[in-house]
Amino acid sequence: MKEIVKLGSILFLVTAIAGAALAMVNTITKPLIEEQKRLVTERALIAALPTADKAAIDSVIIDNKFRHYYIGYIDSSRKIVAGYAFVAKGAGYSSIIETMVGVDTTGSIMGLKIMQQVETPGLGTKIEEVRYGEESSWFQDQFLNRIANGLAVDKDGGEITSVTGATISCRTVTNSIKKGLEELEENLEGFK
């Protein structure tokens, strides 16, 4: 019986120390992680809303749908809307792919940035690939100036050329953007 109490006490002590260490690490890293998320979102908004003043982008939550949108204005007076942005999410081959999408007031995509993905290296990650001599991702550039209607990858009869070996990732990005555009269109009256 004494042996069991002794082993139980040692186990309790080890788990208490490990728990305290984990709590301390969480306390230290949580603000850093939140700041990194904020910076990723900020950079993605600047890419998605290129005509908006980066200091004049407001966050809006539509109460009835719990959807989070952003409104970008031309300047700090916030009188003229440059466009709207939202995060499109979808399950890719091996991760959830998050894409910040910006649209102008007519519903045409004016910019996008993949914020998070952990797809297969060399295949699914090519959705962010910038070819030699180019300044932006050829895959993402295909979405510019398009609307929700008819948005699909070539394997599904659409005009978006998918990356060889990464059809699932391409389809996920395309379908999540199309769904997000349709929801934005439905919720636009919530901004007024």
mmCIF file of C-alpha atoms in Angstrom:
data_model
loop_
_atom_site.group_PDB
_atom_site.id
_atom_site.type_symbol
_atom_site.label_atom_id
_atom_site.label_comp_id
_atom_site.label_asym_id
_atom_site.label_seq_id
_atom_site.Cartn_x
_atom_site.Cartn_y
_atom_site.Cartn_z
ATOM 1 C CA MET A 1 0.000 0.000 0.000
ATOM 2 C CA LYS A 2 2.843 2.418 0.831
ATOM 3 C CA GLU A 3 4.396 1.686 -2.570
ATOM 4 C CA ILE A 4 1.170 2.605 -4.374
ATOM 5 C CA VAL A 5 0.859 5.879 -2.437
ATOM 6 C CA LYS A 6 4.530 6.661 -3.137
ATOM 7 C CA LEU A 7 4.154 5.992 -6.888
ATOM 8 C CA GLY A 8 0.861 7.916 -6.972
ATOM 9 C CA SER A 9 2.509 10.898 -5.261
ATOM 10 C CA ILE A 10 5.417 10.858 -7.720
ATOM 11 C CA LEU A 11 3.018 10.629 -10.660
ATOM 12 C CA PHE A 12 0.945 13.510 -9.247
ATOM 13 C CA LEU A 13 4.068 15.642 -8.799
ATOM 14 C CA VAL A 14 5.293 14.966 -12.347
ATOM 15 C CA THR A 15 1.890 15.737 -13.884
ATOM 16 C CA ALA A 16 1.528 18.896 -11.766
ATOM 17 C CA ILE A 17 4.937 20.159 -12.941
ATOM 18 C CA ALA A 18 4.119 19.281 -16.579
ATOM 19 C CA GLY A 19 0.727 20.995 -16.320
ATOM 20 C CA ALA A 20 2.283 24.119 -14.809
ATOM 21 C CA ALA A 21 4.929 24.176 -17.546
ATOM 22 C CA LEU A 22 2.280 23.861 -20.266
ATOM 23 C CA ALA A 23 0.216 26.628 -18.689
ATOM 24 C CA MET A 24 3.282 28.879 -18.567
ATOM 25 C CA VAL A 25 4.151 28.169 -22.215
ATOM 26 C CA ASN A 26 0.539 28.881 -23.222
ATOM 27 C CA THR A 27 0.563 32.165 -21.310
ATOM 28 C CA ILE A 28 3.771 33.247 -23.036
ATOM 29 C CA THR A 29 2.900 32.124 -26.578
ATOM 30 C CA LYS A 30 -0.819 32.978 -26.801
ATOM 31 C CA PRO A 31 -0.317 36.750 -27.341
ATOM 32 C CA LEU A 32 2.409 36.052 -29.902
ATOM 33 C CA ILE A 33 0.161 33.637 -31.815
ATOM 34 C CA GLU A 34 -2.732 36.122 -31.761
ATOM 35 C CA GLU A 35 -0.446 38.882 -33.069
ATOM 36 C CA GLN A 36 0.743 36.646 -35.915
ATOM 37 C CA LYS A 37 -2.880 35.848 -36.839
ATOM 38 C CA ARG A 38 -3.678 39.558 -36.841
ATOM 39 C CA LEU A 39 -0.703 40.300 -39.114
ATOM 40 C CA VAL A 40 -1.661 37.504 -41.531
ATOM 41 C CA THR A 41 -5.210 38.863 -41.706
ATOM 42 C CA GLU A 42 -3.947 42.422 -42.200
ATOM 43 C CA ARG A 43 -1.617 41.405 -45.061
ATOM 44 C CA ALA A 44 -4.367 39.322 -46.648
ATOM 45 C CA LEU A 45 -6.810 42.249 -46.478
ATOM 46 C CA ILE A 46 -4.310 44.548 -48.186
ATOM 47 C CA ALA A 47 -3.886 41.967 -50.983
ATOM 48 C CA ALA A 48 -7.639 41.319 -51.275
ATOM 49 C CA LEU A 49 -8.663 44.991 -51.271
ATOM 50 C CA PRO A 50 -5.879 46.675 -53.287
ATOM 51 C CA THR A 51 -7.871 49.854 -54.015
ATOM 52 C CA ALA A 52 -8.850 50.429 -50.382
ATOM 53 C CA ASP A 53 -6.935 52.618 -47.971
ATOM 54 C CA LYS A 54 -5.317 50.102 -45.599
ATOM 55 C CA ALA A 55 -6.235 52.314 -42.646
ATOM 56 C CA ALA A 56 -9.884 52.417 -43.748
ATOM 57 C CA ILE A 57 -10.873 48.756 -43.622
ATOM 58 C CA ASP A 58 -13.611 47.969 -41.118
ATOM 59 C CA SER A 59 -14.748 44.644 -39.730
ATOM 60 C CA VAL A 60 -18.480 43.845 -39.885
ATOM 61 C CA ILE A 61 -20.339 40.905 -38.360
ATOM 62 C CA ILE A 62 -23.764 40.070 -39.759
ATOM 63 C CA ASP A 63 -25.754 39.046 -36.676
ATOM 64 C CA ASN A 64 -28.365 36.815 -38.250
ATOM 65 C CA LYS A 65 -25.822 34.609 -40.059
ATOM 66 C CA PHE A 66 -22.752 35.011 -37.793
ATOM 67 C CA ARG A 67 -20.695 35.851 -40.892
ATOM 68 C CA HIS A 68 -17.643 38.071 -40.658
ATOM 69 C CA TYR A 69 -16.947 40.536 -43.468
ATOM 70 C CA TYR A 70 -14.713 43.510 -44.069
ATOM 71 C CA ILE A 71 -15.551 46.754 -45.831
ATOM 72 C CA GLY A 72 -12.731 48.691 -47.470
ATOM 73 C CA TYR A 73 -13.099 52.374 -48.228
ATOM 74 C CA ILE A 74 -11.232 54.490 -50.779
ATOM 75 C CA ASP A 75 -9.977 56.861 -48.075
ATOM 76 C CA SER A 76 -10.237 57.642 -44.380
ATOM 77 C CA SER A 77 -13.452 59.643 -44.817
ATOM 78 C CA ARG A 78 -15.220 56.267 -45.226
ATOM 79 C CA LYS A 79 -17.746 57.684 -47.683
ATOM 80 C CA ILE A 80 -16.913 55.677 -50.820
ATOM 81 C CA VAL A 81 -16.754 51.876 -50.583
ATOM 82 C CA ALA A 82 -13.838 50.311 -52.476
ATOM 83 C CA GLY A 83 -14.988 46.762 -51.850
ATOM 84 C CA TYR A 84 -15.832 43.956 -49.488
ATOM 85 C CA ALA A 85 -13.728 41.053 -48.218
ATOM 86 C CA PHE A 86 -14.375 37.732 -46.535
ATOM 87 C CA VAL A 87 -12.529 34.557 -45.593
ATOM 88 C CA ALA A 88 -13.433 31.522 -47.694
ATOM 89 C CA LYS A 89 -12.759 28.189 -45.973
ATOM 90 C CA GLY A 90 -12.860 24.670 -47.272
ATOM 91 C CA ALA A 91 -11.431 21.227 -46.587
ATOM 92 C CA GLY A 92 -8.597 20.489 -48.998
ATOM 93 C CA TYR A 93 -6.725 17.223 -49.431
ATOM 94 C CA SER A 94 -4.925 17.402 -46.088
ATOM 95 C CA SER A 95 -5.934 20.674 -44.421
ATOM 96 C CA ILE A 96 -8.464 23.461 -44.160
ATOM 97 C CA ILE A 97 -7.615 26.088 -46.770
ATOM 98 C CA GLU A 98 -8.424 29.691 -45.818
ATOM 99 C CA THR A 99 -8.495 32.351 -48.510
ATOM 100 C CA MET A 100 -9.120 36.066 -48.054
ATOM 101 C CA VAL A 101 -11.196 37.263 -51.010
ATOM 102 C CA GLY A 102 -11.876 40.873 -51.951
ATOM 103 C CA VAL A 103 -14.642 41.961 -54.299
ATOM 104 C CA ASP A 104 -15.539 45.345 -55.706
ATOM 105 C CA THR A 105 -19.001 46.841 -55.413
ATOM 106 C CA THR A 106 -20.152 45.010 -58.560
ATOM 107 C CA GLY A 107 -19.286 41.585 -57.106
ATOM 108 C CA SER A 108 -16.178 41.043 -59.220
ATOM 109 C CA ILE A 109 -13.110 39.576 -57.483
ATOM 110 C CA MET A 110 -10.405 42.219 -57.217
ATOM 111 C CA GLY A 111 -7.875 40.372 -55.077
ATOM 112 C CA LEU A 112 -7.270 37.266 -53.020
ATOM 113 C CA LYS A 113 -4.642 35.752 -50.776
ATOM 114 C CA ILE A 114 -4.398 32.235 -49.397
ATOM 115 C CA MET A 115 -3.962 32.778 -45.679
ATOM 116 C CA GLN A 116 -3.537 29.247 -44.420
ATOM 117 C CA GLN A 117 -3.007 25.824 -45.943
ATOM 118 C CA VAL A 118 -1.007 22.739 -45.047
ATOM 119 C CA GLU A 119 -1.439 20.787 -48.249
ATOM 120 C CA THR A 120 0.986 18.190 -49.613
ATOM 121 C CA PRO A 121 4.367 19.855 -50.316
ATOM 122 C CA GLY A 122 5.127 19.964 -54.033
ATOM 123 C CA LEU A 123 1.514 19.276 -55.001
ATOM 124 C CA GLY A 124 -1.244 21.063 -53.094
ATOM 125 C CA THR A 125 1.104 23.839 -52.019
ATOM 126 C CA LYS A 126 1.419 24.854 -55.677
ATOM 127 C CA ILE A 127 -1.827 26.793 -55.279
ATOM 128 C CA GLU A 128 0.434 29.516 -53.862
ATOM 129 C CA GLU A 129 3.321 29.010 -56.298
ATOM 130 C CA VAL A 130 4.792 32.061 -57.975
ATOM 131 C CA ARG A 131 6.529 31.096 -61.192
ATOM 132 C CA TYR A 132 9.995 32.374 -62.023
ATOM 133 C CA GLY A 133 9.846 35.910 -63.373
ATOM 134 C CA GLU A 134 6.283 36.534 -62.163
ATOM 135 C CA GLU A 135 5.202 38.591 -59.182
ATOM 136 C CA SER A 136 2.082 36.732 -58.095
ATOM 137 C CA SER A 137 0.568 33.253 -58.043
ATOM 138 C CA TRP A 138 -0.687 32.209 -61.478
ATOM 139 C CA PHE A 139 -3.381 30.021 -59.917
ATOM 140 C CA GLN A 140 -4.768 32.812 -57.748
ATOM 141 C CA ASP A 141 -4.554 35.367 -60.583
ATOM 142 C CA GLN A 142 -7.123 33.320 -62.543
ATOM 143 C CA PHE A 143 -9.836 34.450 -60.104
ATOM 144 C CA LEU A 144 -9.327 38.162 -60.699
ATOM 145 C CA ASN A 145 -12.242 39.986 -62.356
ATOM 146 C CA ARG A 146 -14.528 36.945 -62.084
ATOM 147 C CA ILE A 147 -17.963 36.699 -60.467
ATOM 148 C CA ALA A 148 -19.604 33.791 -58.629
ATOM 149 C CA ASN A 149 -21.679 32.674 -61.602
ATOM 150 C CA GLY A 150 -19.870 29.855 -63.411
ATOM 151 C CA LEU A 151 -16.875 29.773 -61.075
ATOM 152 C CA ALA A 152 -15.479 26.218 -61.327
ATOM 153 C CA VAL A 153 -12.228 24.380 -62.077
ATOM 154 C CA ASP A 154 -11.574 22.969 -65.544
ATOM 155 C CA LYS A 155 -12.154 19.388 -64.342
ATOM 156 C CA ASP A 156 -15.718 20.443 -63.445
ATOM 157 C CA GLY A 157 -16.311 22.283 -66.732
ATOM 158 C CA GLY A 158 -15.145 25.698 -65.542
ATOM 159 C CA GLU A 159 -12.480 28.123 -66.668
ATOM 160 C CA ILE A 160 -10.137 27.931 -63.648
ATOM 161 C CA THR A 161 -7.133 25.811 -64.660
ATOM 162 C CA SER A 162 -6.294 23.455 -61.815
ATOM 163 C CA VAL A 163 -2.750 22.633 -60.782
ATOM 164 C CA THR A 164 -1.589 19.224 -61.990
ATOM 165 C CA GLY A 165 -1.670 16.812 -59.054
ATOM 166 C CA ALA A 166 -3.586 19.226 -56.841
ATOM 167 C CA THR A 167 -7.121 19.025 -58.177
ATOM 168 C CA ILE A 168 -8.680 18.640 -54.725
ATOM 169 C CA SER A 169 -6.892 21.727 -53.383
ATOM 170 C CA CYS A 170 -7.850 23.767 -56.461
ATOM 171 C CA ARG A 171 -11.449 22.597 -56.303
ATOM 172 C CA THR A 172 -11.593 23.470 -52.587
ATOM 173 C CA VAL A 173 -10.334 27.012 -53.151
ATOM 174 C CA THR A 174 -12.683 27.546 -56.094
ATOM 175 C CA ASN A 175 -15.786 26.122 -54.425
ATOM 176 C CA SER A 176 -15.181 27.954 -51.137
ATOM 177 C CA ILE A 177 -14.758 31.255 -52.985
ATOM 178 C CA LYS A 178 -17.930 30.656 -55.006
ATOM 179 C CA LYS A 179 -19.898 29.826 -51.848
ATOM 180 C CA GLY A 180 -18.495 32.881 -50.063
ATOM 181 C CA LEU A 181 -19.399 35.159 -52.973
ATOM 182 C CA GLU A 182 -22.955 33.837 -53.012
ATOM 183 C CA GLU A 183 -23.301 34.369 -49.235
ATOM 184 C CA LEU A 184 -21.843 37.878 -49.512
ATOM 185 C CA GLU A 185 -24.397 38.731 -52.175
ATOM 186 C CA GLU A 186 -27.216 37.493 -49.911
ATOM 187 C CA ASN A 187 -25.916 39.468 -46.930
ATOM 188 C CA LEU A 188 -25.102 42.787 -48.618
ATOM 189 C CA GLU A 189 -28.275 44.414 -47.302
ATOM 190 C CA GLY A 190 -26.905 43.799 -43.768
ATOM 191 C CA PHE A 191 -24.167 46.372 -44.436
ATOM 192 C CA LYS A 192 -26.557 49.239 -45.059
#
